[in-house]
Amino acid sequence: MATVQPQESHTSILAGVGARAREAATALRVATTEQKNAALNAAADAVAAHKDEILAANARDVEAAKANGVSGAMLDRLKIDGARFEGVVQAIRDVAALPDPVGEAIESWERPNGLNISRVRTPIGVIAMIYESRPNVTTDAASICVKSGNAVILRGGSEAFETSSALHRCFVEGLAKAGLPADAVQFVQTTDRAAVGEILAGLDGAVDLIIPRGGKTLVARVQREARAPVLGHLEGVCHVYVDGGAEIEKAVKIVVNAKMRRTGVCGSAETVLIDRKVLGSHWPAISKALRAAGCEIRADAEIRKIDADAKPASEEDFYTEYLDAIIAAAAVDGVKGAAMHIAKYGTGHTDAIVTEGEAAARYFLDNVDSAIVMLNASTQFADGGEFGLGAEIGIATGRLHARGPVGVRELTTYKNVVRGTGQTRP
Amino acid sequence: MATVQPQESHTSILAGVGARAREAATALRVATTEQKNAALNAAADAVAAHKDEILAANARDVEAAKANGVSGAMLDRLKIDGARFEGVVQAIRDVAALPDPVGEAIESWERPNGLNISRVRTPIGVIAMIYESRPNVTTDAASICVKSGNAVILRGGSEAFETSSALHRCFVEGLAKAGLPADAVQFVQTTDRAAVGEILAGLDGAVDLIIPRGGKTLVARVQREARAPVLGHLEGVCHVYVDGGAEIEKAVKIVVNAKMRRTGVCGSAETVLIDRKVLGSHWPAISKALRAAGCEIRADAEIRKIDADAKPASEEDFYTEYLDAIIAAAAVDGVKGAAMHIAKYGTGHTDAIVTEGEAAARYFLDNVDSAIVMLNASTQFADGGEFGLGAEIGIATGRLHARGPVGVRELTTYKNVVRGTGQTRP
């Protein structure tokens, strides 16, 4: 995307934050792998060392949330108990153990005039992370950004403010131990909502990329108002299409896992599509298994003709990301019908086909233009860890730069390095 | 970047343009290489066949421009004479001859659970091209977008309206012959400036990428107002740094070529930096050669001490893209001083170092974070053709998706294709 010259405004409540991030990014861009790993491991040590302090901060957040009548699910996301605490520490060490993408030559070629051209991975620069209640996002995002050589500005949810502040202090300690600038990881020290507006405005051109992580309302606002590029996803209305060429057992296993393994993740299936050619042969087993797993089925008229227990699906159901034990179901006219349904109702996140048919598989994988398309696999594999990226900062459903899981490598860009021996252009 | 659901507004003067482009993009995305090449070659044939009509249209544009008192340089950019006309036709055929990037697997790997994951190139979708007087940009942009499987909305300069309209009709003819939708290449049929505003607003989410091509005022407006990602560059304040370890002959050749081969291109050098260690030994030969080539030198005080003929350079000179036979010159404290100067005054386009010193070369290539960094080569190689991309739609100086020359491959994105054999996630 095009760059804008930073011109730090001094009236802003985040005055200086962008400029300091930009300066830290310059140092981090050329930091060695050893330095970055040392900072991450020192940060992990600091988190472990300050356990009591962090748990106390978390307790204060939880108390305040309860006092504000926060719901159970949100309270749960907010809470850091013993096991989760160890997970936070380990996640930082895991990112330190990942290969460093910076400096890697993506490709390299020689020109007839002897010029050697290579595209070398370099950090993006300054990343702004806007997220909600999970405090572990603070350490996950900080780790992934530091590893990829990016400075990060963290704007966490007010519910987790105390916990995130305590975790951020540990990161600053780690950066200092490794001789890296503390401003490489900044945490917005205010719950003032105006701060989000300033970040979305790009902090006078200092922000290269904004990553929202949270509910639909937050992401929608970021996508609507951001004046800098945004990497993220709004919704995951993921589909599993059971083709005429599908093996029943595989179809049952995949549909049930895609929907029910965890219903609250963005890669969980929200709609099952079935080729009307196998509606009679395959649907009874699929619906039986879904119901046995505790899933409610909302189906179109054609399916309900053979499945009296299915509730009727409204047009709205096919647009809905339930994130719950509910699945919409529709009969379609083969793989083309499935692709048309997904093009109309899908969100470009993850969509899968179950089939043994070569032609149907190729058609689906070619024509369904989602960030992730799958053949004979559960949509719940839509995850950076499952992809082998090591850690992910989120899933991107946009068209540019990166699609699907975003890990340390996806947080880099490249520069063109041209090596000559005195060549001039005729 | 994140996508927005298209909701075509019907009050707009471009009503329907975005929706039609989106629909054409769906067809073009899965068009075969043969179909796309056939469309391009048929378009080239049509341009050749309608030569008289196109030249007549161009003559009308030129007359109107003269009547409006348009300047010589702009008139020249507008004019399509015999040789240029053949160039326009050949350029389309050249793009047809390029390899098709769509469907190429960028990388592919296997997971321990047997899942095969590959990242496959797919078109971006709908590209909006906003450009000025050069009518050949109409055919260049249309060719590159069709080859990369993207639908394009062309908004050309009003001065070239007649010529661009005539060229566009030839493209529609070519698309029809190949059985591809005419809406794959739309030309905005109005010179109403409000159309640009609607395109910058993203045509209700239908535009995936905006590419501006033209003067600073146009590009600045696009970067400022665009509500969709922008790929392009505002200015090319390119530097050549003559290091203490530079061979005089190479330095002279490269500096003169970088500045004087063509002074009007974005890759031409605007500033020469010289290591003060070799100011006395190297500058006389460099300045002599520059002046012999007809270049005016505006130097800092340190250089002027040994070069009485140099005009004084103001602070402003170092920020200026002259696009003329003028070069700013400054003495710096080695490669670190050069990197600091470039970080302050550069525009992230193309910067080169001349040196035989390994350490200095590595420091420059690592620390100067421009889209293109060069060692012992002329900055005038900053060009898609010279990079071997075949054809370029522009040069990008932003941080994301693509940096440097943007050709057919850079106009693609990828999707994650996961092939399984029935895997479910534990």
CSV table of N, CA and C in Angstrom, one decimal, chain A residues 40-128:
chain,number,residue,atom,x,y,z
A,40,LEU,N,12.5,-12.3,23.8
A,40,LEU,CA,11.3,-13.1,24.0
A,40,LEU,C,11.4,-14.0,25.2
A,41,ASN,N,12.6,-14.7,25.3
A,41,ASN,CA,12.8,-15.6,26.4
A,41,ASN,C,12.9,-14.9,27.8
A,42,ALA,N,13.5,-13.7,27.7
A,42,ALA,CA,13.6,-12.9,28.9
A,42,ALA,C,12.2,-12.4,29.3
A,43,ALA,N,11.4,-12.1,28.3
A,43,ALA,CA,10.0,-11.7,28.6
A,43,ALA,C,9.2,-12.8,29.3
A,44,ALA,N,9.4,-14.1,28.7
A,44,ALA,CA,8.8,-15.3,29.3
A,44,ALA,C,9.2,-15.4,30.8
A,45,ASP,N,10.6,-15.3,31.0
A,45,ASP,CA,11.1,-15.4,32.4
A,45,ASP,C,10.4,-14.4,33.3
A,46,ALA,N,10.3,-13.1,32.8
A,46,ALA,CA,9.7,-12.1,33.6
A,46,ALA,C,8.2,-12.4,33.9
A,47,VAL,N,7.5,-12.9,32.9
A,47,VAL,CA,6.1,-13.2,33.2
A,47,VAL,C,6.1,-14.3,34.3
A,48,ALA,N,6.9,-15.3,34.2
A,48,ALA,CA,7.0,-16.4,35.2
A,48,ALA,C,7.3,-15.8,36.6
A,49,ALA,N,8.3,-14.9,36.6
A,49,ALA,CA,8.8,-14.3,37.8
A,49,ALA,C,7.7,-13.4,38.5
A,50,HIS,N,6.9,-12.8,37.7
A,50,HIS,CA,5.9,-11.9,38.3
A,50,HIS,C,4.5,-12.5,38.3
A,51,LYS,N,4.5,-13.9,38.4
A,51,LYS,CA,3.2,-14.6,38.4
A,51,LYS,C,2.2,-14.0,39.4
A,52,ASP,N,2.7,-13.9,40.7
A,52,ASP,CA,1.7,-13.4,41.7
A,52,ASP,C,1.1,-12.1,41.4
A,53,GLU,N,2.0,-11.1,40.9
A,53,GLU,CA,1.5,-9.8,40.6
A,53,GLU,C,0.5,-9.9,39.4
A,54,ILE,N,0.8,-10.7,38.4
A,54,ILE,CA,-0.1,-10.8,37.2
A,54,ILE,C,-1.4,-11.4,37.6
A,55,LEU,N,-1.4,-12.5,38.4
A,55,LEU,CA,-2.6,-13.1,38.9
A,55,LEU,C,-3.4,-12.2,39.7
A,56,ALA,N,-2.8,-11.4,40.5
A,56,ALA,CA,-3.5,-10.4,41.4
A,56,ALA,C,-4.1,-9.3,40.5
A,57,ALA,N,-3.4,-8.9,39.4
A,57,ALA,CA,-4.0,-7.9,38.5
A,57,ALA,C,-5.2,-8.5,37.8
A,58,ASN,N,-5.0,-9.8,37.4
A,58,ASN,CA,-6.1,-10.5,36.7
A,58,ASN,C,-7.4,-10.6,37.7
A,59,ALA,N,-7.1,-10.9,38.9
A,59,ALA,CA,-8.2,-11.0,39.9
A,59,ALA,C,-8.9,-9.6,40.0
A,60,ARG,N,-8.2,-8.5,40.0
A,60,ARG,CA,-8.8,-7.2,40.0
A,60,ARG,C,-9.7,-7.0,38.8
A,61,ASP,N,-9.2,-7.4,37.6
A,61,ASP,CA,-9.9,-7.3,36.4
A,61,ASP,C,-11.2,-8.1,36.5
A,62,VAL,N,-11.1,-9.3,37.0
A,62,VAL,CA,-12.3,-10.2,37.1
A,62,VAL,C,-13.3,-9.6,38.0
A,63,GLU,N,-12.8,-9.1,39.2
A,63,GLU,CA,-13.8,-8.5,40.1
A,63,GLU,C,-14.5,-7.3,39.5
A,64,ALA,N,-13.8,-6.5,38.8
A,64,ALA,CA,-14.4,-5.3,38.2
A,64,ALA,C,-15.4,-5.7,37.2
A,65,ALA,N,-15.0,-6.8,36.4
A,65,ALA,CA,-15.9,-7.2,35.3
A,65,ALA,C,-17.2,-7.8,36.0
A,66,LYS,N,-17.1,-8.6,37.0
A,66,LYS,CA,-18.3,-9.1,37.7
A,66,LYS,C,-19.1,-7.9,38.2
A,67,ALA,N,-18.5,-6.9,38.8
A,67,ALA,CA,-19.2,-5.7,39.3
A,67,ALA,C,-20.0,-5.1,38.2
A,68,ASN,N,-19.4,-5.1,37.0
A,68,ASN,CA,-20.1,-4.5,35.8
A,68,ASN,C,-21.0,-5.5,35.2
A,69,GLY,N,-21.3,-6.6,35.8
A,69,GLY,CA,-22.2,-7.6,35.3
A,69,GLY,C,-21.8,-8.2,34.0
A,70,VAL,N,-20.5,-8.5,33.8
A,70,VAL,CA,-20.0,-9.1,32.6
A,70,VAL,C,-20.5,-10.6,32.6
A,71,SER,N,-20.8,-11.1,31.4
A,71,SER,CA,-21.3,-12.4,31.2
A,71,SER,C,-20.3,-13.5,31.4
A,72,GLY,N,-20.8,-14.7,31.6
A,72,GLY,CA,-20.0,-15.9,31.9
A,72,GLY,C,-18.9,-16.2,30.9
A,73,ALA,N,-19.3,-16.2,29.6
A,73,ALA,CA,-18.4,-16.5,28.6
A,73,ALA,C,-17.2,-15.5,28.6
A,74,MET,N,-17.6,-14.2,28.7
A,74,MET,CA,-16.6,-13.1,28.7
A,74,MET,C,-15.7,-13.2,29.9
A,75,LEU,N,-16.3,-13.5,31.1
A,75,LEU,CA,-15.5,-13.7,32.3
A,75,LEU,C,-14.5,-14.8,32.1
A,76,ASP,N,-14.9,-15.9,31.5
A,76,ASP,CA,-14.1,-17.0,31.3
A,76,ASP,C,-12.9,-16.6,30.4
A,77,ARG,N,-13.2,-15.8,29.3
A,77,ARG,CA,-12.1,-15.4,28.4
A,77,ARG,C,-11.1,-14.5,29.2
A,78,LEU,N,-11.6,-13.8,30.1
A,78,LEU,CA,-10.8,-12.8,30.9
A,78,LEU,C,-9.9,-13.5,31.9
A,79,LYS,N,-10.3,-14.6,32.5
A,79,LYS,CA,-9.7,-15.2,33.6
A,79,LYS,C,-8.3,-15.9,33.2
A,80,ILE,N,-7.3,-15.7,34.0
A,80,ILE,CA,-6.0,-16.5,33.8
A,80,ILE,C,-5.8,-17.3,35.0
A,81,ASP,N,-6.1,-18.6,34.9
A,81,ASP,CA,-5.8,-19.5,36.1
A,81,ASP,C,-4.4,-20.1,35.9
A,82,GLY,N,-4.1,-21.1,36.8
A,82,GLY,CA,-2.8,-21.7,36.8
A,82,GLY,C,-2.4,-22.3,35.5
A,83,ALA,N,-3.2,-23.1,34.9
A,83,ALA,CA,-2.9,-23.8,33.6
A,83,ALA,C,-2.7,-22.8,32.5
A,84,ARG,N,-3.7,-21.8,32.4
A,84,ARG,CA,-3.6,-20.8,31.4
A,84,ARG,C,-2.4,-20.0,31.5
A,85,PHE,N,-2.0,-19.7,32.8
A,85,PHE,CA,-0.8,-18.9,33.0
A,85,PHE,C,0.4,-19.6,32.5
A,86,GLU,N,0.6,-20.9,32.7
A,86,GLU,CA,1.7,-21.6,32.1
A,86,GLU,C,1.6,-21.5,30.6
A,87,GLY,N,0.4,-21.6,30.1
A,87,GLY,CA,0.3,-21.5,28.6
A,87,GLY,C,0.8,-20.2,28.0
A,88,VAL,N,0.5,-19.1,28.8
A,88,VAL,CA,1.0,-17.8,28.3
A,88,VAL,C,2.5,-17.8,28.3
A,89,VAL,N,3.1,-18.3,29.3
A,89,VAL,CA,4.6,-18.3,29.3
A,89,VAL,C,5.1,-19.2,28.2
A,90,GLN,N,4.6,-20.4,28.0
A,90,GLN,CA,5.1,-21.3,27.0
A,90,GLN,C,4.9,-20.7,25.6
A,91,ALA,N,3.8,-20.1,25.4
A,91,ALA,CA,3.5,-19.5,24.1
A,91,ALA,C,4.6,-18.5,23.6
A,92,ILE,N,5.1,-17.8,24.6
A,92,ILE,CA,6.2,-16.8,24.3
A,92,ILE,C,7.4,-17.6,23.9
A,93,ARG,N,7.7,-18.6,24.7
A,93,ARG,CA,8.9,-19.4,24.4
A,93,ARG,C,8.8,-20.1,23.0
A,94,ASP,N,7.6,-20.6,22.7
A,94,ASP,CA,7.4,-21.3,21.4
A,94,ASP,C,7.6,-20.3,20.2
A,95,VAL,N,7.2,-19.1,20.4
A,95,VAL,CA,7.5,-18.1,19.3
A,95,VAL,C,9.0,-17.8,19.2
A,96,ALA,N,9.7,-17.8,20.3
A,96,ALA,CA,11.1,-17.6,20.3
A,96,ALA,C,11.8,-18.7,19.5
A,97,ALA,N,11.2,-19.9,19.6
A,97,ALA,CA,11.8,-21.1,19.0
A,97,ALA,C,11.5,-21.2,17.5
A,98,LEU,N,10.6,-20.3,17.0
A,98,LEU,CA,10.3,-20.3,15.5
A,98,LEU,C,11.5,-19.8,14.7
A,99,PRO,N,11.6,-20.3,13.4
A,99,PRO,CA,12.6,-19.7,12.6
A,99,PRO,C,12.3,-18.2,12.3
A,100,ASP,N,13.4,-17.4,12.2
A,100,ASP,CA,13.2,-16.0,11.9
A,100,ASP,C,13.0,-15.7,10.4
A,101,PRO,N,11.9,-15.2,10.1
A,101,PRO,CA,11.6,-15.0,8.6
A,101,PRO,C,12.4,-13.8,8.0
A,102,VAL,N,12.9,-12.9,8.9
A,102,VAL,CA,13.5,-11.7,8.3
A,102,VAL,C,14.9,-12.0,7.7
A,103,GLY,N,15.1,-11.5,6.5
A,103,GLY,CA,16.4,-11.8,5.8
A,103,GLY,C,16.3,-12.9,4.9
A,104,GLU,N,15.3,-13.7,5.0
A,104,GLU,CA,15.1,-14.9,4.1
A,104,GLU,C,14.9,-14.4,2.7
A,105,ALA,N,15.6,-15.0,1.7
A,105,ALA,CA,15.4,-14.7,0.3
A,105,ALA,C,14.2,-15.5,-0.2
A,106,ILE,N,13.1,-14.8,-0.6
A,106,ILE,CA,11.9,-15.6,-1.1
A,106,ILE,C,12.2,-16.2,-2.4
A,107,GLU,N,12.9,-15.4,-3.3
A,107,GLU,CA,13.3,-15.8,-4.6
A,107,GLU,C,14.5,-15.0,-5.0
A,108,SER,N,15.2,-15.5,-6.0
A,108,SER,CA,16.4,-14.8,-6.5
A,108,SER,C,16.6,-15.2,-7.9
A,109,TRP,N,16.9,-14.3,-8.8
A,109,TRP,CA,17.2,-14.6,-10.2
A,109,TRP,C,18.2,-13.7,-10.8
A,110,GLU,N,18.8,-14.2,-11.9
A,110,GLU,CA,19.8,-13.5,-12.6
A,110,GLU,C,19.3,-12.9,-13.9
A,111,ARG,N,19.7,-11.7,-14.2
A,111,ARG,CA,19.3,-11.0,-15.5
A,111,ARG,C,20.4,-11.2,-16.5
A,112,PRO,N,20.0,-11.2,-17.8
A,112,PRO,CA,21.0,-11.4,-18.9
A,112,PRO,C,22.2,-10.4,-18.7
A,113,ASN,N,22.0,-9.2,-18.2
A,113,ASN,CA,23.0,-8.2,-18.0
A,113,ASN,C,23.9,-8.5,-16.8
A,114,GLY,N,23.6,-9.6,-16.1
A,114,GLY,CA,24.4,-10.0,-15.0
A,114,GLY,C,23.9,-9.5,-13.6
A,115,LEU,N,22.9,-8.6,-13.7
A,115,LEU,CA,22.3,-8.2,-12.4
A,115,LEU,C,21.7,-9.4,-11.7
A,116,ASN,N,21.9,-9.5,-10.4
A,116,ASN,CA,21.3,-10.5,-9.5
A,116,ASN,C,20.2,-9.8,-8.7
A,117,ILE,N,19.0,-10.3,-8.8
A,117,ILE,CA,17.9,-9.7,-8.1
A,117,ILE,C,17.3,-10.7,-7.2
A,118,SER,N,17.1,-10.3,-5.9
A,118,SER,CA,16.4,-11.2,-5.0
A,118,SER,C,15.4,-10.4,-4.2
A,119,ARG,N,14.4,-11.1,-3.7
A,119,ARG,CA,13.4,-10.5,-2.9
A,119,ARG,C,13.6,-11.0,-1.5
A,120,VAL,N,13.9,-10.2,-0.6
A,120,VAL,CA,14.3,-10.5,0.8
A,120,VAL,C,13.3,-10.1,1.8
A,121,ARG,N,12.9,-11.0,2.7
A,121,ARG,CA,11.9,-10.7,3.7
A,121,ARG,C,12.4,-9.6,4.6
A,122,THR,N,11.5,-8.6,4.9
A,122,THR,CA,11.8,-7.5,5.8
A,122,THR,C,10.6,-7.3,6.6
A,123,PRO,N,10.7,-6.8,7.8
A,123,PRO,CA,9.5,-6.5,8.6
A,123,PRO,C,8.6,-5.5,8.0
A,124,ILE,N,7.3,-5.5,8.3
A,124,ILE,CA,6.4,-4.5,7.8
A,124,ILE,C,6.6,-3.1,8.4
A,125,GLY,N,6.9,-3.1,9.7
A,125,GLY,CA,7.2,-1.8,10.3
A,125,GLY,C,6.5,-1.6,11.6
A,126,VAL,N,5.4,-0.9,11.6
A,126,VAL,CA,4.6,-0.6,12.9
A,126,VAL,C,3.2,-1.2,12.7
A,127,ILE,N,2.9,-2.1,13.6
A,127,ILE,CA,1.6,-2.8,13.6
A,127,ILE,C,0.8,-2.4,14.8
A,128,ALA,N,-0.4,-2.0,14.6
A,128,ALA,CA,-1.3,-1.7,15.7
A,128,ALA,C,-2.3,-2.8,15.9
